[in-house]
Short mmCIF file of C-alpha atoms in Angstrom, two decimals:
data_model
loop_
_atom_site.label_atom_id
_atom_site.label_comp_id
_atom_site.label_asym_id
_atom_site.label_seq_id
_atom_site.Cartn_x
_atom_site.Cartn_y
_atom_site.Cartn_z
CA ALA A 2 -18.55 -56.31 -51.85
CA GLN A 3 -20.95 -53.48 -52.23
CA SER A 4 -24.56 -54.56 -52.74
CA VAL A 5 -27.98 -53.00 -52.94
CA THR A 6 -31.22 -54.72 -51.95
CA GLN A 7 -34.62 -53.49 -53.01
CA LEU A 8 -37.38 -55.20 -51.08
CA GLY A 9 -40.28 -56.11 -53.33
CA SER A 10 -39.87 -56.52 -57.06
CA HIS A 11 -43.45 -55.34 -57.56
CA VAL A 12 -45.38 -52.76 -55.55
CA SER A 13 -48.97 -51.81 -56.29
CA VAL A 14 -50.72 -48.78 -54.80
CA SER A 15 -53.95 -46.94 -55.44
CA GLU A 16 -53.92 -43.49 -56.94
CA GLY A 17 -53.56 -40.98 -54.12
CA ALA A 18 -52.02 -43.47 -51.71
CA LEU A 19 -48.58 -43.32 -50.14
CA VAL A 20 -45.72 -44.75 -52.17
CA LEU A 21 -42.91 -46.48 -50.24
CA LEU A 22 -40.09 -48.23 -52.09
CA ARG A 23 -37.43 -49.80 -49.91
CA CYS A 24 -33.69 -49.82 -50.46
CA ASN A 25 -30.92 -51.13 -48.22
CA TYR A 26 -27.22 -51.15 -48.97
CA SER A 27 -24.29 -53.03 -47.53
CA SER A 28 -21.17 -51.03 -46.91
CA SER A 29 -18.94 -50.27 -43.96
CA VAL A 30 -18.59 -46.74 -45.29
CA PRO A 31 -21.75 -44.92 -46.34
CA PRO A 32 -21.68 -44.50 -50.09
CA TYR A 33 -23.37 -41.94 -52.26
CA LEU A 34 -26.98 -42.97 -52.84
CA PHE A 35 -29.28 -42.54 -55.82
CA TRP A 36 -32.79 -43.29 -57.00
CA TYR A 37 -33.45 -43.54 -60.73
CA VAL A 38 -36.73 -44.10 -62.58
CA GLN A 39 -37.07 -45.95 -65.87
CA TYR A 40 -40.10 -45.68 -68.11
CA PRO A 41 -40.67 -48.35 -70.79
CA ASN A 42 -38.14 -48.22 -73.62
CA GLN A 43 -36.40 -45.24 -72.08
CA GLY A 44 -33.15 -44.67 -70.25
CA LEU A 45 -32.83 -43.99 -66.56
CA GLN A 46 -33.74 -40.59 -65.15
CA LEU A 47 -32.39 -39.35 -61.84
CA LEU A 48 -35.06 -38.78 -59.21
CA LEU A 49 -32.80 -37.72 -56.36
CA LYS A 50 -29.46 -38.39 -54.72
CA TYR A 51 -27.73 -38.15 -51.37
CA THR A 52 -24.08 -37.13 -51.21
CA THR A 53 -23.56 -35.11 -48.05
CA GLY A 54 -25.50 -32.83 -45.75
CA ALA A 55 -29.19 -33.11 -44.96
CA THR A 56 -30.30 -36.70 -44.80
CA LEU A 57 -33.79 -36.00 -46.12
CA VAL A 58 -33.47 -35.41 -49.83
CA LYS A 59 -36.18 -34.03 -52.07
CA GLY A 60 -36.32 -34.90 -55.72
CA ILE A 61 -38.41 -34.41 -58.80
CA ASN A 62 -42.09 -35.26 -59.17
CA GLY A 63 -42.74 -35.01 -55.42
CA PHE A 64 -40.45 -37.88 -54.40
CA GLU A 65 -38.17 -37.79 -51.41
CA ALA A 66 -35.84 -40.19 -49.63
CA GLU A 67 -34.16 -40.30 -46.26
CA PHE A 68 -30.65 -41.62 -45.64
CA LYS A 69 -30.55 -43.56 -42.37
CA LYS A 70 -27.01 -44.61 -41.60
CA SER A 71 -27.97 -46.74 -38.60
CA GLU A 72 -30.35 -48.76 -40.76
CA THR A 73 -28.21 -48.64 -43.93
CA SER A 74 -31.36 -47.61 -45.75
CA PHE A 75 -32.44 -45.07 -48.35
CA HIS A 76 -36.17 -45.61 -48.82
CA LEU A 77 -38.08 -43.64 -51.45
CA THR A 78 -41.46 -42.11 -50.63
CA LYS A 79 -44.16 -40.00 -52.20
CA PRO A 80 -47.21 -38.90 -50.22
CA SER A 81 -49.75 -39.32 -53.01
CA ALA A 82 -49.31 -41.60 -56.02
CA HIS A 83 -50.26 -40.47 -59.50
CA MET A 84 -50.98 -42.68 -62.47
CA SER A 85 -47.92 -41.24 -64.21
CA ASP A 86 -45.68 -42.64 -61.43
CA ALA A 87 -46.08 -46.17 -62.81
CA ALA A 88 -42.56 -47.20 -63.82
CA GLU A 89 -39.50 -49.18 -62.73
CA TYR A 90 -37.48 -47.67 -59.90
CA PHE A 91 -33.83 -48.42 -59.21
CA CYS A 92 -31.80 -47.67 -56.13
CA ALA A 93 -28.06 -47.35 -56.69
CA VAL A 94 -24.89 -46.68 -54.72
CA MET A 95 -21.61 -45.13 -55.72
CA LYS A 96 -18.57 -45.84 -53.60
CA TYR A 97 -15.89 -43.26 -52.90
CA ASN A 98 -12.85 -43.34 -55.10
CA GLN A 99 -14.14 -45.94 -57.53
CA GLY A 100 -14.39 -43.65 -60.48
CA GLY A 101 -18.10 -43.16 -60.21
CA LYS A 102 -19.49 -46.52 -61.23
CA LEU A 103 -22.99 -47.16 -59.99
CA ILE A 104 -24.11 -50.41 -58.39
CA PHE A 105 -27.82 -50.94 -58.89
CA GLY A 106 -30.47 -52.90 -57.08
CA GLN A 107 -32.73 -55.29 -58.93
CA GLY A 108 -35.45 -52.70 -59.33
CA THR A 109 -39.02 -52.31 -58.12
CA GLU A 110 -41.90 -52.07 -60.56
CA LEU A 111 -44.51 -49.65 -59.30
CA SER A 112 -48.10 -50.05 -60.47
CA VAL A 113 -50.73 -47.41 -59.73
CA LYS A 114 -54.39 -48.46 -59.71
CA PRO A 115 -57.11 -45.93 -60.49
CA GLY B 918 -28.04 -29.22 -75.77
CA ALA B 919 -29.33 -32.73 -76.36
CA GLY B 920 -28.95 -35.56 -73.93
CA VAL B 921 -27.04 -38.78 -74.34
CA SER B 922 -27.88 -40.54 -77.59
CA GLN B 923 -27.27 -44.14 -78.58
CA SER B 924 -27.48 -45.95 -81.87
CA PRO B 925 -28.86 -48.18 -83.06
CA ARG B 926 -31.81 -48.36 -80.72
CA TYR B 927 -32.44 -51.97 -81.66
CA LYS B 928 -30.05 -54.55 -83.04
CA VAL B 929 -30.70 -58.13 -83.99
CA ALA B 930 -27.66 -60.29 -84.58
CA LYS B 931 -27.13 -63.91 -85.44
CA ARG B 932 -25.01 -65.86 -83.02
CA GLY B 933 -21.36 -65.43 -83.94
CA GLN B 934 -21.73 -62.01 -85.57
CA ASP B 935 -19.85 -58.95 -84.41
CA VAL B 936 -21.78 -55.85 -83.36
CA ALA B 937 -20.85 -52.24 -82.62
CA LEU B 938 -22.93 -49.99 -80.40
CA ARG B 939 -22.43 -46.25 -80.41
CA CYS B 940 -22.82 -43.68 -77.66
CA ASP B 941 -22.81 -39.90 -78.06
CA PRO B 942 -22.45 -38.35 -74.61
CA ILE B 943 -23.53 -34.89 -73.59
CA SER B 944 -21.11 -32.41 -75.10
CA GLY B 945 -18.20 -31.65 -72.81
CA HIS B 946 -18.83 -34.49 -70.41
CA VAL B 947 -15.60 -35.97 -69.17
CA SER B 948 -16.78 -39.32 -67.91
CA LEU B 949 -18.56 -42.02 -69.88
CA PHE B 950 -19.94 -45.30 -68.58
CA TRP B 951 -21.36 -48.44 -70.18
CA TYR B 952 -23.85 -50.68 -68.39
CA GLN B 953 -25.57 -53.92 -69.37
CA GLN B 954 -29.19 -54.46 -68.33
CA ALA B 955 -30.56 -57.97 -68.68
CA LEU B 956 -34.32 -58.46 -68.84
CA GLY B 957 -35.90 -57.83 -65.46
CA GLN B 958 -32.61 -56.86 -63.81
CA GLY B 959 -30.87 -53.71 -62.73
CA PRO B 960 -28.08 -52.30 -64.89
CA GLU B 961 -24.62 -53.74 -64.31
CA PHE B 962 -21.42 -51.79 -64.80
CA LEU B 963 -19.23 -52.73 -67.74
CA THR B 964 -16.59 -50.07 -68.20
CA TYR B 965 -15.67 -46.42 -67.56
CA PHE B 966 -13.76 -43.75 -69.47
CA GLN B 967 -12.35 -40.48 -68.31
CA ASN B 968 -11.81 -38.55 -71.52
CA GLU B 969 -10.10 -41.07 -73.83
CA ALA B 970 -8.60 -43.16 -71.03
CA GLN B 971 -10.35 -46.37 -70.09
CA LEU B 972 -9.85 -46.38 -66.34
CA ASP B 973 -11.97 -49.35 -65.35
CA LYS B 974 -13.00 -52.31 -67.44
CA SER B 975 -13.59 -54.69 -64.59
CA GLY B 976 -17.20 -55.32 -65.57
CA LEU B 977 -16.60 -56.52 -69.11
CA PRO B 978 -17.83 -60.13 -69.04
CA SER B 979 -15.30 -61.59 -71.46
CA ASP B 980 -12.56 -60.68 -73.89
CA ARG B 981 -15.22 -60.61 -76.61
CA PHE B 982 -16.27 -57.22 -75.25
CA PHE B 983 -14.22 -54.19 -76.19
CA ALA B 984 -14.88 -50.48 -75.71
CA GLU B 985 -13.13 -47.40 -76.98
CA ARG B 986 -13.39 -43.63 -76.85
CA PRO B 987 -10.50 -42.50 -79.03
CA GLU B 988 -11.11 -38.75 -79.01
CA GLY B 989 -12.69 -38.45 -75.61
CA SER B 990 -16.18 -37.95 -76.94
CA VAL B 991 -18.09 -40.65 -78.86
CA SER B 992 -17.67 -44.17 -77.56
CA THR B 993 -18.20 -47.54 -79.20
CA LEU B 994 -18.87 -50.82 -77.45
CA LYS B 995 -17.97 -53.77 -79.64
CA ILE B 996 -19.00 -57.34 -79.02
CA GLN B 997 -17.29 -60.02 -81.06
CA ARG B 998 -18.75 -63.43 -81.84
CA THR B 999 -22.03 -62.63 -80.10
CA GLN B 1000 -23.68 -65.27 -77.94
CA GLN B 1001 -27.29 -65.57 -76.82
CA GLU B 1002 -26.33 -64.56 -73.29
CA ASP B 1003 -25.23 -61.19 -74.69
CA SER B 1004 -28.88 -60.31 -75.34
CA ALA B 1005 -29.61 -57.30 -73.16
CA VAL B 1006 -30.08 -53.54 -73.22
CA TYR B 1007 -26.78 -51.70 -73.29
CA LEU B 1008 -26.94 -48.33 -71.57
CA CYS B 1009 -24.50 -45.49 -71.90
CA ALA B 1010 -24.20 -42.68 -69.36
CA SER B 1011 -22.07 -39.58 -69.08
CA SER B 1012 -21.21 -37.15 -66.31
CA SER B 1013 -19.63 -33.75 -66.33
CA SER B 1014 -16.70 -34.38 -64.03
CA SER B 1015 -14.32 -37.12 -63.15
CA GLY B 1016 -13.76 -39.42 -60.24
CA GLY B 1017 -17.18 -40.01 -58.80
CA ALA B 1018 -17.92 -37.79 -55.81
CA GLY B 1019 -21.59 -38.33 -56.28
CA ASP B 1020 -21.74 -36.85 -59.76
CA THR B 1021 -25.00 -37.35 -61.58
CA GLN B 1022 -24.87 -39.73 -64.51
CA TYR B 1023 -27.16 -38.96 -67.44
CA PHE B 1024 -28.34 -42.02 -69.31
CA GLY B 1025 -29.12 -42.61 -72.94
CA PRO B 1026 -32.16 -44.60 -74.10
CA GLY B 1027 -30.12 -47.75 -74.58
CA THR B 1028 -29.54 -50.22 -77.38
CA ARG B 1029 -31.57 -53.41 -77.18
CA LEU B 1030 -29.45 -56.25 -78.53
CA THR B 1031 -31.10 -59.54 -79.41
CA VAL B 1032 -28.87 -62.43 -80.40
CA LEU B 1033 -30.64 -65.24 -82.23
#
């Protein structure tokens, strides 16, 4: 079965430091890959996604992620954290020909210290 | 113009009551999804509609859960005889096309259901 693993349920960084949120998936066929962000009491907002083409994907708010097939990973990075980045981040996969349902990881809560 | 909306935003039910949760997708979006998000967890898929057809209901946890989208627009998720384990945030999402292919899903703010 398809699964998504996010390493670290809580990550804390200082403002201006590098943000690295890890995501690994299990699948014999690379799925489509997504990162969503969730602010308190709000729905999920798409940060970026990988479908085909260039494996380094740039998203909103300065985030980017790289699809590495050999490592079955899709880690999310941002060079310099901002206080407004504090939120819950979810990695998700979508398998081909399954109607588009998303399978989410458990989430990583990002805290940003001043 | 507006995004996905859900109502009510908060619902408190006594155990055994029936509840109905509404989702208004983005106008013209073909696909509609329901997810359940327990506290501290990632969302879990419940069911999927393409227009009015319910194509996948494999995630519905029991026969107490029922979803419909009769005119291919607004959808309602109904939970009968609610139990405490049904307490969660119920998220609705819509996308503009059908069949996956990496389409972006746009999420509503969710309905937080608390069963006492």
